[in-house]
mmCIF file of C-alpha atoms in Angstrom:
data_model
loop_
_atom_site.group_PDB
_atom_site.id
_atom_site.type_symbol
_atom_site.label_atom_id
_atom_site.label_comp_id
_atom_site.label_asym_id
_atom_site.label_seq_id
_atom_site.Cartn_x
_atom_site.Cartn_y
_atom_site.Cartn_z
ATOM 1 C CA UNK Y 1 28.320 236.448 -71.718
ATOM 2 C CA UNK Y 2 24.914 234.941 -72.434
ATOM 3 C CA UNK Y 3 25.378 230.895 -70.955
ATOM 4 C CA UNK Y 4 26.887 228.706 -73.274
ATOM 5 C CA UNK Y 5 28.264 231.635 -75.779
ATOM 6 C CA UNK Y 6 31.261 229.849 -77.469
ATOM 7 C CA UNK Y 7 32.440 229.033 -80.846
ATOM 8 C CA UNK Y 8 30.663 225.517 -82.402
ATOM 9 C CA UNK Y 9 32.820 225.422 -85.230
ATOM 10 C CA UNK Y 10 36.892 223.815 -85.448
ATOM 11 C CA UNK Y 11 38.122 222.796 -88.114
ATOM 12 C CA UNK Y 12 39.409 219.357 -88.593
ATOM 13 C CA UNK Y 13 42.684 218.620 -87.317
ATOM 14 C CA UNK Y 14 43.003 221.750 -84.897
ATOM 15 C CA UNK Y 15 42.667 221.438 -80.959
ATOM 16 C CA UNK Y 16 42.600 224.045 -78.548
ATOM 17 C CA UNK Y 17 45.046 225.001 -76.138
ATOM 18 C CA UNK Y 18 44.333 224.619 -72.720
ATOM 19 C CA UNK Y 19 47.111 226.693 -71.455
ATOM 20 C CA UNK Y 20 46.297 229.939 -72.958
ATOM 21 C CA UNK Y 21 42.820 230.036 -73.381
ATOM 22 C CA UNK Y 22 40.564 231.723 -70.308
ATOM 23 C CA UNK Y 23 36.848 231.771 -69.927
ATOM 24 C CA UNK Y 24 35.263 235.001 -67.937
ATOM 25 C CA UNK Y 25 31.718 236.039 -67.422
ATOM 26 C CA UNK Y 26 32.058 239.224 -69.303
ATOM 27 C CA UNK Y 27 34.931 237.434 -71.919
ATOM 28 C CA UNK Y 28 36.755 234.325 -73.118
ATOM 29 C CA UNK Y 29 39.378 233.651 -75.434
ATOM 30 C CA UNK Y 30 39.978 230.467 -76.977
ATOM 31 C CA UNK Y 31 43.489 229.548 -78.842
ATOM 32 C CA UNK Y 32 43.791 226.477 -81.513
ATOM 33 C CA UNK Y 33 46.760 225.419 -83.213
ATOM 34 C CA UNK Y 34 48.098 222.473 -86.027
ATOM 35 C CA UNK Y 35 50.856 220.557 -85.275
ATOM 36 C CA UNK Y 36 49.899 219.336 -88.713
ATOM 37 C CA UNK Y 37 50.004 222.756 -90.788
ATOM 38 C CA UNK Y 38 51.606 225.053 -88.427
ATOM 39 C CA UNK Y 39 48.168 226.861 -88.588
ATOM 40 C CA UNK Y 40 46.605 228.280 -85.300
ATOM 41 C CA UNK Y 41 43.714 231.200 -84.637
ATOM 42 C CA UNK Y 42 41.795 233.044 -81.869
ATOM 43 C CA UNK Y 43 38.269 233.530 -81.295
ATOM 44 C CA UNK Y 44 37.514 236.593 -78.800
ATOM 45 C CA UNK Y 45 34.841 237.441 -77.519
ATOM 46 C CA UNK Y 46 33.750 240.415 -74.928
ATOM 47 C CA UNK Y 47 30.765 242.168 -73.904
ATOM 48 C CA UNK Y 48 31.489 245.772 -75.017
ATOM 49 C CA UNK Y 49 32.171 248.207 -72.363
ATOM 50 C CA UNK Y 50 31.648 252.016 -72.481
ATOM 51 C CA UNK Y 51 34.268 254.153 -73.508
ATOM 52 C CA UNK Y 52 35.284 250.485 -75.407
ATOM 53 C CA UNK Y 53 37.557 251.480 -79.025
ATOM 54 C CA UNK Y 54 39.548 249.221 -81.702
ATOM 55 C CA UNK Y 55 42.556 249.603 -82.907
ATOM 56 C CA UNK Y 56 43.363 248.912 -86.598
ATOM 57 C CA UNK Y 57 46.941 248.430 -88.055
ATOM 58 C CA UNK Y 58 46.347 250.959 -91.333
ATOM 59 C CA UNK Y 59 50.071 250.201 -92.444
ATOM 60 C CA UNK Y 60 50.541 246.721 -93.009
ATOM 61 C CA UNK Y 61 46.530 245.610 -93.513
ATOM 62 C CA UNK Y 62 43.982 245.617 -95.592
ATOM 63 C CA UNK Y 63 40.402 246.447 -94.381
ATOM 64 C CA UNK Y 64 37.272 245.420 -96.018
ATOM 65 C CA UNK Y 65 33.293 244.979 -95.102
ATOM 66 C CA UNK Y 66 31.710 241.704 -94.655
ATOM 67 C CA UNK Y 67 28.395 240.010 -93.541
ATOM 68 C CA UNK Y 68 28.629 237.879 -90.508
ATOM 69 C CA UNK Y 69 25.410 236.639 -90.107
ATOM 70 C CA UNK Y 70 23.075 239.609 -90.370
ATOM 71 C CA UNK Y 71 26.173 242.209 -88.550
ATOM 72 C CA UNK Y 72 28.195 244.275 -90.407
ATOM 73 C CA UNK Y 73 32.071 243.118 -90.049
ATOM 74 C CA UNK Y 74 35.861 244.913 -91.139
ATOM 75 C CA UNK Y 75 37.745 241.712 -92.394
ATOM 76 C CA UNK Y 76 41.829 242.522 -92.115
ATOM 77 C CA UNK Y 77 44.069 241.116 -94.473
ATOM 78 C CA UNK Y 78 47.742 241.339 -93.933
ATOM 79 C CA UNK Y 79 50.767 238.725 -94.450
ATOM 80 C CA UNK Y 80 53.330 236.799 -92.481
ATOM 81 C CA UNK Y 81 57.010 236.715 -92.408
ATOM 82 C CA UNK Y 82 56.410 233.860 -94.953
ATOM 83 C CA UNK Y 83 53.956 235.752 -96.912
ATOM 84 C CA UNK Y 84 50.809 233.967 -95.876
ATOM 85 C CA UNK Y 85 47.715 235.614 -95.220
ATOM 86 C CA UNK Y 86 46.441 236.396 -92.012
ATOM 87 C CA UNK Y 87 42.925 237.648 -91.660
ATOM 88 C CA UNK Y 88 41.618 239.615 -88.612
ATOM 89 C CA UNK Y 89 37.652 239.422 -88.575
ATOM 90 C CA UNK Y 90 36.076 241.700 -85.988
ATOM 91 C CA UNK Y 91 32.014 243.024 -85.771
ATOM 92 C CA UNK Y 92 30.031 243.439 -83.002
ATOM 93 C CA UNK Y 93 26.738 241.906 -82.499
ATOM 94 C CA UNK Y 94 24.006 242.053 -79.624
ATOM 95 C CA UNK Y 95 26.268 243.858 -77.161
ATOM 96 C CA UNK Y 96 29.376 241.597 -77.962
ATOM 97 C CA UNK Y 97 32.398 242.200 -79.722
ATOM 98 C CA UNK Y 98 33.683 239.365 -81.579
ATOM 99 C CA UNK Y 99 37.108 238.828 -83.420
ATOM 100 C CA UNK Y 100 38.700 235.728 -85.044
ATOM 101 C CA UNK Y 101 42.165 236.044 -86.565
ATOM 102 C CA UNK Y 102 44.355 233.577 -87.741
ATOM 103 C CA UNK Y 103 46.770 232.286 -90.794
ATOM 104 C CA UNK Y 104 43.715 229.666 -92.014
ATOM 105 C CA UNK Y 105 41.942 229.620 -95.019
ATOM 106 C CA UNK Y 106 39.572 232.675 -95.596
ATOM 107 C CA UNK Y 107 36.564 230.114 -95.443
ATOM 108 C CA UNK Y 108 37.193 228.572 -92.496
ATOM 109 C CA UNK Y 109 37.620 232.172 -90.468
ATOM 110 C CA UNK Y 110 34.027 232.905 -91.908
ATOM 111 C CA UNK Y 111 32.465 229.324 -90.488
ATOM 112 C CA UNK Y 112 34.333 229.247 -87.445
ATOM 113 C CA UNK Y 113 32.728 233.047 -87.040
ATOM 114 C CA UNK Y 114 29.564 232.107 -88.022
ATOM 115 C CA UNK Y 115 29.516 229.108 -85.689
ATOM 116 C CA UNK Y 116 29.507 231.369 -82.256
ATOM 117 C CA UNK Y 117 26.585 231.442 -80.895
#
């Protein structure tokens, strides 16, 4: 991962956690949670490998384009067992594949994706 590739962006009142996250030089993954809401996302990123393929849940999601920056993404909307929406935002840019999912607001998946850099 280019040096200092990370997400810029949390939203107030969420923290990461420590305990799950890991940092790699060809990955990281970073976990944040609300013990406020009850809210929590990932942010994954990975340098794509060859042979490299994503997997899509056609049965329970719904799949739609979107601009992330100047990339092309598939935005996945599905719900929880208490009919909130989760949204799974993957696109590749640069070499990299990217994907934040999480049960927070539809705007705040698009800054927090917009903040890694």
């Amino acid at each position: 991962m280019p040096d200092g590739y990370s997400d810029h962006y949390v939203p107030d009142g969420f923290e990461m956690d420590d305990a799950q996250k890991f940092e790699r030089a060809e990955n990281f993954l970073h976990v944040y949670s609300s013990k406020e809401t009850e809210e929590s996302y990932t942010v994954r990123c990975s340098i794509i490998q060859p042979g490299q393929q994503s997997l899509f849940d056609n049965e329970h999601t719904v799949y739609e384009t979107v601009k992330v920056g100047e990339s092309d993404g598939v935005l996945g909307t599905s719900t929880d067992e208490h009919g909130k929406n989760v949204y799974t935002l993957s696109w590749e840019h640069r070499g990299i594949t990217h994907t934040v999912m999480g049960n927070i607001p539809y705007d705040e998946i698009m800054k927090i994706a917009e903040s890694i850099r």
